Short mmCIF file of C-alpha atoms in Angstrom, two decimals:
data_model
loop_
_atom_site.label_atom_id
_atom_site.label_comp_id
_atom_site.label_asym_id
_atom_site.label_seq_id
_atom_site.Cartn_x
_atom_site.Cartn_y
_atom_site.Cartn_z
CA MET A 1 11.02 17.76 78.42
CA SER A 2 13.28 19.95 76.28
CA ASP A 3 12.46 23.40 74.86
CA ARG A 4 12.17 21.94 71.37
CA GLU A 5 9.77 19.21 72.50
CA PHE A 6 7.61 21.74 74.30
CA SER A 7 7.49 24.10 71.31
CA SER A 8 6.59 21.14 69.08
CA ARG A 9 3.76 20.21 71.43
CA LEU A 10 2.40 23.77 71.29
CA ARG A 11 2.49 23.70 67.51
CA ARG A 12 0.65 20.39 67.37
CA ARG A 13 -1.95 21.75 69.76
CA THR A 14 -2.76 24.70 67.49
CA VAL A 15 -2.67 22.85 64.17
CA SER A 16 -6.17 21.41 64.34
CA GLY A 17 -7.74 24.69 65.50
CA GLU A 18 -6.26 26.75 62.69
CA VAL A 19 -7.08 24.19 60.02
CA VAL A 20 -10.65 23.96 61.29
CA ALA A 21 -10.94 27.76 61.29
CA ALA A 22 -9.67 27.93 57.71
CA ALA A 23 -12.14 25.23 56.64
CA ILE A 24 -15.07 26.96 58.35
CA MET A 25 -14.20 30.28 56.73
CA MET A 26 -14.01 28.66 53.33
CA VAL A 27 -17.30 26.77 53.71
CA LEU A 28 -19.23 29.79 55.00
CA ALA A 29 -17.64 32.74 53.22
CA LEU A 30 -17.08 31.35 49.71
CA PRO A 31 -20.78 30.66 48.96
CA LEU A 32 -21.67 34.15 50.25
CA THR A 33 -19.01 35.57 47.95
CA VAL A 34 -20.43 33.78 44.93
CA VAL A 35 -23.95 34.98 45.78
CA GLY A 36 -22.68 38.52 46.24
CA LEU A 37 -20.94 38.55 42.89
CA LEU A 38 -24.01 37.22 41.13
CA GLN A 39 -26.59 39.46 42.80
CA ALA A 40 -24.89 42.67 43.90
CA ALA A 41 -23.46 43.70 40.55
CA PRO A 42 -25.89 45.80 38.46
CA GLU A 43 -24.72 43.95 35.36
CA PRO A 44 -23.63 40.30 35.13
CA LEU A 45 -19.88 39.87 35.31
CA SER A 46 -18.07 38.41 32.38
CA TYR A 47 -16.82 34.85 32.67
CA GLY A 48 -13.22 36.09 32.79
CA GLN A 49 -13.92 38.60 35.60
CA PHE A 50 -15.85 36.06 37.66
CA THR A 51 -13.17 33.38 37.23
CA TRP A 52 -10.38 35.82 38.11
CA ILE A 53 -12.04 37.00 41.34
CA ILE A 54 -13.09 33.53 42.49
CA SER A 55 -9.63 32.11 41.74
CA LEU A 56 -7.95 34.79 43.86
CA LEU A 57 -10.34 34.22 46.75
CA VAL A 58 -9.99 30.44 46.63
CA LEU A 59 -6.22 30.82 46.76
CA LEU A 60 -6.63 33.18 49.71
CA HIS A 61 -8.64 30.53 51.54
CA VAL A 62 -6.03 27.89 50.71
CA THR A 63 -3.25 29.95 52.32
CA GLY A 64 -5.11 29.59 55.63
CA PHE A 65 -4.42 25.85 55.62
CA PHE A 66 -0.65 26.47 55.45
CA CYS A 67 -0.35 29.32 57.94
CA THR A 68 0.53 26.97 60.80
CA ARG A 69 3.73 25.54 59.36
CA ARG A 70 4.63 28.44 57.03
CA PRO A 71 3.12 31.54 58.67
CA ILE A 72 5.40 34.07 56.94
CA THR A 73 5.04 32.51 53.50
CA ALA A 74 1.26 32.23 53.91
CA PHE A 75 0.98 35.84 55.08
CA VAL A 76 3.09 37.20 52.22
CA GLY A 77 1.08 35.15 49.70
CA GLY A 78 -2.19 36.30 51.25
CA SER A 79 -1.03 39.94 51.21
CA VAL A 80 -0.21 39.69 47.49
CA LEU A 81 -3.63 38.18 46.80
CA MET A 82 -5.34 40.92 48.83
CA LEU A 83 -3.41 43.55 46.88
CA LEU A 84 -4.68 42.12 43.62
CA LEU A 85 -8.20 41.98 45.03
CA ALA A 86 -7.96 45.55 46.31
CA PHE A 87 -7.41 46.88 42.76
CA THR A 88 -10.00 44.56 41.21
CA ILE A 89 -13.16 46.66 41.01
CA VAL A 90 -16.58 44.99 41.07
CA PRO A 91 -19.45 47.21 39.87
CA GLY A 92 -21.91 47.81 42.66
CA ILE A 93 -19.52 46.51 45.35
CA GLY A 94 -16.28 48.38 44.91
CA SER A 95 -13.00 46.68 45.68
CA ALA A 96 -13.13 42.89 45.46
CA ALA A 97 -11.24 42.83 48.77
CA LEU A 98 -14.55 43.76 50.45
CA LEU A 99 -16.13 40.42 49.52
CA PRO A 100 -16.90 38.00 52.40
CA SER A 101 -14.07 35.58 51.53
CA SER A 102 -11.52 38.28 52.36
CA VAL A 103 -12.10 37.42 56.01
CA ALA A 104 -9.64 34.55 55.44
CA TYR A 105 -6.85 37.14 55.51
CA LEU A 106 -7.61 37.86 59.16
CA LEU A 107 -6.58 34.29 60.03
CA LEU A 108 -3.19 34.88 58.39
CA LEU A 109 -2.84 38.16 60.27
CA TRP A 110 -3.77 36.51 63.56
CA ARG A 111 -1.27 33.69 63.03
CA LEU A 112 1.65 36.01 62.36
CA ALA A 113 0.63 38.29 65.24
CA SER A 114 0.78 35.27 67.55
CA SER A 115 4.37 34.59 66.46
CA GLN A 116 7.11 34.78 69.08
CA ASN A 117 8.96 37.21 66.79
CA ARG A 118 7.73 40.70 67.68
CA ARG A 119 9.05 42.14 64.42
CA HIS A 120 6.89 39.76 62.44
CA SER A 121 3.91 40.64 64.61
CA LEU A 122 4.42 44.39 64.15
CA GLY A 123 5.04 43.94 60.44
CA ALA A 124 1.73 42.06 60.10
CA LEU A 125 -0.12 44.93 61.79
CA ILE A 126 1.48 47.58 59.58
CA THR A 127 0.80 45.53 56.43
CA GLY A 128 -2.83 45.07 57.44
CA LEU A 129 -3.35 48.78 58.04
CA LEU A 130 -1.67 49.67 54.74
CA GLY A 131 -3.99 47.20 53.06
CA VAL A 132 -6.99 48.96 54.59
CA GLY A 133 -5.74 52.21 53.08
CA LEU A 134 -5.38 50.67 49.63
CA ILE A 135 -8.82 49.05 49.75
CA THR A 136 -10.42 52.33 50.85
CA ALA A 137 -8.57 54.26 48.16
CA ALA A 138 -9.70 51.83 45.46
CA SER A 139 -13.31 52.09 46.60
CA ALA A 140 -13.09 55.89 46.74
CA VAL A 141 -11.79 56.07 43.20
CA GLN A 142 -14.50 53.69 41.96
CA THR A 143 -17.29 55.74 43.60
CA ALA A 144 -15.60 59.10 42.86
CA PHE A 145 -15.98 59.99 46.57
CA SER A 146 -19.75 60.23 46.07
CA ASP A 147 -20.66 58.37 49.26
CA ARG A 148 -18.30 59.52 51.97
CA MET A 149 -20.29 58.00 54.81
CA THR A 150 -20.02 54.57 53.22
CA LEU A 151 -16.28 55.05 52.74
CA LEU A 152 -15.89 56.11 56.36
CA PHE A 153 -17.87 53.08 57.56
CA GLU A 154 -15.77 50.76 55.41
CA THR A 155 -12.54 52.26 56.71
CA VAL A 156 -13.54 52.08 60.37
CA SER A 157 -14.81 48.50 59.97
CA LEU A 158 -11.67 47.31 58.21
CA VAL A 159 -9.36 49.00 60.73
CA ALA A 160 -11.35 47.48 63.60
CA ALA A 161 -11.15 44.01 62.02
CA VAL A 162 -7.38 44.28 61.49
CA LEU A 163 -6.76 45.55 65.03
CA ALA A 164 -9.01 42.86 66.53
CA ALA A 165 -7.24 40.04 64.65
CA TRP A 166 -3.83 41.41 65.61
CA ALA A 167 -4.80 41.89 69.27
CA LEU A 168 -6.16 38.34 69.53
CA GLY A 169 -2.95 37.04 68.03
CA ALA A 170 -0.88 39.03 70.52
CA LEU A 171 -2.97 37.66 73.39
CA ALA A 172 -2.46 34.13 72.09
CA ARG A 173 1.30 34.77 72.02
CA GLN A 174 1.28 35.98 75.63
CA SER A 175 -0.84 32.99 76.69
CA ARG A 176 1.57 30.51 75.09
CA LEU A 177 4.53 32.31 76.59
CA ALA A 178 2.98 32.15 80.05
CA GLU A 179 2.22 28.44 79.60
CA TYR A 180 5.78 27.82 78.43
CA ARG A 181 7.18 29.61 81.47
CA ARG A 182 4.96 27.61 83.80
CA ALA A 183 6.14 24.39 82.17
CA GLN A 184 9.78 25.49 82.47
CA GLU A 185 9.30 26.31 86.14
CA SER A 186 7.65 22.94 86.67
CA MET A 187 10.53 21.13 84.96
CA GLN A 188 13.14 23.09 86.90
CA HIS A 189 11.32 22.30 90.13
CA ALA A 190 11.20 18.62 89.21
CA VAL A 191 14.91 18.59 88.36
CA SER A 192 15.74 20.35 91.64
CA GLU A 193 13.71 17.83 93.59
CA GLU A 194 15.38 14.95 91.77
CA ARG A 195 18.83 16.41 92.43
CA ALA A 196 17.99 16.62 96.13
CA ARG A 197 16.75 13.05 95.98
CA ILE A 198 19.94 11.97 94.21
CA SER A 199 22.02 13.70 96.86
CA ARG A 200 20.29 11.72 99.61
CA ASP A 201 20.70 8.49 97.65
CA LEU A 202 24.33 9.39 97.04
CA HIS A 203 24.82 9.81 100.76
CA ASP A 204 23.39 6.38 101.46
CA VAL A 205 25.39 4.59 98.75
CA VAL A 206 28.76 6.30 98.84
CA SER A 207 29.01 7.15 102.52
CA HIS A 208 28.36 3.52 103.41
CA SER A 209 31.16 2.38 101.09
CA LEU A 210 33.57 4.97 102.48
CA THR A 211 32.71 4.04 106.04
CA VAL A 212 33.46 0.40 105.32
CA MET A 213 36.73 1.36 103.62
CA ILE A 214 37.84 3.41 106.63
CA ALA A 215 36.91 0.64 109.04
CA GLN A 216 38.74 -1.99 107.00
CA ALA A 217 41.85 0.15 106.71
CA GLU A 218 41.97 0.84 110.42
CA ALA A 219 41.28 -2.81 111.21
CA ALA A 220 44.08 -3.85 108.90
CA ARG A 221 46.43 -1.49 110.68
CA ILE A 222 45.53 -3.09 114.01
CA VAL A 223 46.21 -6.52 112.54
CA THR A 224 49.61 -5.49 111.22
CA GLU A 225 50.52 -3.95 114.52
CA SER A 226 49.95 -7.29 116.25
CA SER A 227 51.84 -9.27 113.60
CA ALA A 228 55.47 -9.56 112.67
CA SER A 229 55.24 -6.45 110.53
CA ARG A 230 54.22 -4.19 113.40
CA ASN A 231 57.69 -2.61 113.35
CA SER A 232 57.23 -1.57 109.69
CA PRO A 233 56.52 2.18 109.64
CA GLU A 234 55.93 2.04 105.86
CA ALA A 235 52.96 -0.33 106.23
CA ASP A 236 51.51 1.73 109.02
CA ALA A 237 51.84 4.92 106.99
CA ALA A 238 50.24 3.30 103.96
CA PHE A 239 47.19 2.24 105.93
CA GLU A 240 46.96 5.66 107.51
CA ARG A 241 46.90 7.23 104.07
CA VAL A 242 44.03 4.97 103.06
CA ALA A 243 42.07 5.94 106.15
CA GLU A 244 42.81 9.63 105.66
CA THR A 245 41.79 9.42 102.03
CA GLY A 246 38.48 7.96 103.10
CA ARG A 247 37.96 10.74 105.62
CA GLU A 248 38.72 13.41 103.02
CA ALA A 249 36.33 11.76 100.58
CA MET A 250 33.64 11.74 103.25
CA ARG A 251 34.16 15.46 103.91
CA GLY A 252 34.01 16.18 100.17
CA LEU A 253 30.86 14.10 99.85
CA ARG A 254 29.12 16.05 102.58
CA SER A 255 30.14 19.31 100.89
CA MET A 256 28.76 18.08 97.55
CA ILE A 257 25.49 17.04 99.16
CA HIS A 258 25.07 20.50 100.64
CA THR A 259 25.72 21.95 97.18
CA LEU A 260 23.10 19.74 95.51
CA GLY A 261 20.52 20.14 98.21
CA ASP A 262 19.97 20.08 101.94
CA PRO A 263 20.52 16.51 103.13
CA ASP A 264 18.37 17.24 106.19
CA ALA A 265 15.32 18.08 104.06
CA SER A 266 14.07 14.52 104.54
CA PRO A 267 15.32 11.53 106.49
CA LEU A 268 18.08 9.46 104.96
CA THR A 269 16.87 5.93 104.32
CA PRO A 270 18.57 2.92 102.78
CA VAL A 271 18.32 2.90 99.00
CA SER A 272 17.38 0.07 96.67
CA GLY A 273 18.90 -1.24 93.47
CA VAL A 274 18.38 -3.88 90.81
CA ASP A 275 18.26 -6.62 93.44
CA ALA A 276 15.15 -5.00 94.95
CA ILE A 277 13.15 -4.99 91.69
CA ALA A 278 11.85 -8.52 92.24
CA GLY A 279 10.48 -7.53 95.63
CA LEU A 280 8.95 -4.38 94.17
CA VAL A 281 7.17 -6.40 91.46
CA GLU A 282 5.92 -8.98 93.94
CA HIS A 283 4.62 -6.32 96.31
CA ALA A 284 2.83 -4.36 93.56
CA ASN A 285 0.88 -7.36 92.21
CA SER A 286 -2.86 -7.22 92.88
CA ALA A 287 -6.18 -8.51 91.59
CA GLU A 288 -6.35 -5.63 89.11
CA HIS A 289 -2.67 -5.51 88.12
CA THR A 290 -0.68 -8.53 86.98
CA ILE A 291 3.03 -7.75 86.93
CA GLU A 292 5.62 -10.16 85.54
CA LEU A 293 9.40 -9.86 85.76
CA THR A 294 11.66 -11.32 83.07
CA VAL A 295 15.45 -11.44 83.41
CA GLN A 296 17.68 -12.22 80.43
CA GLY A 297 21.44 -12.59 80.41
CA THR A 298 23.87 -12.77 83.28
CA PRO A 299 23.48 -10.07 85.94
CA ARG A 300 26.49 -7.81 86.11
CA ARG A 301 27.75 -5.06 88.35
CA LEU A 302 26.29 -1.56 87.96
CA ALA A 303 27.68 1.67 89.30
CA PRO A 304 25.77 2.81 92.41
CA ASP A 305 23.97 5.63 90.60
CA ALA A 306 23.03 3.36 87.67
CA ASP A 307 21.91 0.62 90.03
CA LEU A 308 19.62 3.04 91.84
CA ALA A 309 18.40 4.55 88.56
CA ALA A 310 17.30 1.12 87.32
CA PHE A 311 15.22 0.60 90.44
CA ARG A 312 13.69 4.09 90.23
CA VAL A 313 12.73 3.56 86.57
CA VAL A 314 10.80 0.39 87.43
CA GLN A 315 9.29 1.99 90.51
CA GLU A 316 8.06 5.11 88.68
CA ALA A 317 6.82 3.25 85.59
CA VAL A 318 4.91 0.63 87.60
CA THR A 319 3.44 3.34 89.82
CA ASN A 320 2.26 5.33 86.79
CA ALA A 321 0.71 2.24 85.21
CA ILE A 322 -1.18 1.43 88.39
CA ARG A 323 -2.38 5.00 88.85
CA HIS A 324 -3.27 5.97 85.29
CA VAL A 325 -3.86 2.87 83.12
CA ARG A 326 -7.31 1.29 82.94
CA PRO A 327 -7.49 -1.91 85.03
CA PRO A 328 -7.32 -4.84 84.74
CA THR A 329 -3.77 -4.26 83.54
CA GLN A 330 -0.90 -6.49 82.47
CA ILE A 331 2.49 -4.92 83.25
CA ASP A 332 5.69 -6.50 81.98
CA VAL A 333 9.06 -5.67 83.55
CA SER A 334 12.22 -6.96 81.90
CA LEU A 335 15.93 -6.78 82.65
CA ASP A 336 18.18 -7.51 79.69
CA TRP A 337 21.81 -7.90 80.78
CA GLN A 338 24.23 -7.28 77.92
CA GLU A 339 28.00 -7.01 77.66
CA ALA A 340 28.32 -3.26 78.13
CA GLU A 341 24.87 -2.21 79.28
CA THR A 342 21.64 -3.33 80.84
CA VAL A 343 18.23 -2.50 79.38
CA VAL A 344 15.34 -2.01 81.79
CA THR A 345 11.91 -2.03 80.13
CA VAL A 346 8.48 -1.53 81.69
CA GLY A 347 5.38 -1.75 79.49
CA ASP A 348 1.65 -2.15 79.99
CA ASP A 349 -1.11 -3.42 77.73
CA GLY A 350 -3.27 -0.28 77.99
CA GLY A 351 -5.78 -1.87 80.32
CA GLN A 352 -9.35 -2.93 79.60
CA GLY A 353 -11.62 -1.27 82.10
CA PRO A 354 -12.87 2.33 82.44
CA LEU A 355 -10.24 5.05 82.52
CA ARG A 356 -8.92 5.78 85.98
CA ARG A 357 -8.00 9.42 86.52
CA ALA A 358 -5.58 10.12 89.32
CA ALA A 359 -6.04 13.14 91.56
CA ASP A 360 -2.75 14.51 90.31
CA SER A 361 -2.46 13.77 86.61
CA HIS A 362 0.25 16.33 85.96
CA GLY A 363 3.15 14.84 87.88
CA THR A 364 6.79 15.40 87.05
CA GLY A 365 8.14 11.97 87.98
CA LEU A 366 9.17 11.14 84.41
CA ILE A 367 11.06 14.44 84.15
CA GLY A 368 12.97 13.44 87.27
CA LEU A 369 13.70 10.02 85.78
CA VAL A 370 15.22 11.64 82.69
CA GLU A 371 17.52 13.67 84.92
CA ARG A 372 18.47 10.66 87.05
CA VAL A 373 19.18 8.30 84.12
CA ARG A 374 21.15 10.98 82.28
CA ARG A 375 23.35 11.60 85.31
CA ALA A 376 23.97 7.86 85.56
CA GLY A 377 25.33 7.90 81.99
CA GLY A 378 22.27 6.21 80.47
CA ASP A 379 19.39 6.99 78.16
CA LEU A 380 15.63 6.98 78.79
CA ASP A 381 13.00 6.42 76.09
CA ILE A 382 9.25 6.85 76.77
CA ARG A 383 6.68 5.92 74.14
CA LYS A 384 2.89 5.74 73.96
CA GLY A 385 1.18 3.13 71.82
CA HIS A 386 -1.80 1.07 72.94
CA GLY A 387 -0.08 1.21 76.29
CA TRP A 388 2.97 2.98 77.75
CA ARG A 389 6.54 1.73 77.41
CA VAL A 390 9.46 3.07 79.44
CA ARG A 391 12.91 1.85 78.37
CA ALA A 392 16.15 2.77 80.17
CA THR A 393 19.62 1.83 78.96
CA LEU A 394 22.27 1.97 81.69
CA PRO A 395 26.00 1.28 81.45
CA VAL A 396 27.53 -1.75 83.13
CA GLU A 397 30.48 -1.03 85.41
CA GLU A 398 33.75 -2.35 84.01
CA SER A 399 35.49 -5.06 85.97
CA SER A 400 38.64 -4.00 87.79
#
């Protein structure tokens, strides 16, 4: 999972909560505001005054619905509306910014305070405190400082509300940052594990090929020594160079394995490829899981890492379907051999029975698959519809 995908997931997670909060504030606070305007004023407000105040407050509520995608724009718009409300005096109430609907501004303040940009967060706090000063000043002028205790109570309450909204936003920012770091550490751990796994697979695939090459070269030298060309030093030197090249490649391979990860971390076992997919499908079939394999096109040669990646894709996708999808489940595995690439697809029908929750539902196997397929020169696509679909495109090795 990339940084952009993770940030997008965090944004989607908070969208519904903020929209719901804005809707609740509007439903609860706006009627109270209307009642306050109609009952608190000693004299009925004119139609123009009432319309002006209600229009400003409705717009303030509306900004709350846009603060998720446009937090800065929503906050600036809300601040302008609050400024207009602060200098709109309502007889018997004071500044119109003291009406219940003004609580919608706290949502805008919270959203900007939760921003990853600390300057925006600090700017929101300063703007909120300046707004408190303006609202208090407007009320003081309207009452001619006649009720200082009320002014003091208003000031303390407004400052407390602003500080509380800002502090909650800052805590939300720290919580998201901690979650992001945990996800990054999990992904890095998964990539490290997959690299170590690749190094062991690389040892099995490449070291076997090099061993065969060395053995064939040395055997060929023995054959030439017993034939008519045994007196040809050029042929003997050529075969020796092949054998020495194989030995150097083996030494370089061991060095690379130690760089990727400790090859002794787990035992080295023979690896599987595309040819082993049929056996994997047959072995995984059960009464609850029907797995079918479809092969299209003419099978072609894959590079060792791509060959292994194809097997791992099927293995991981089938395992996930068995562990997480509701049985009975139909799982379809297909191999589509094309001219320059092969497409491996594993999909399930979503199951029909009750949801089965695995003990570990937060695995990182798919993250490892992305790393493996990418290093094999391919591309991995994972989609969720009624069921899951995993599709890997891997390059076919060119004929030599």
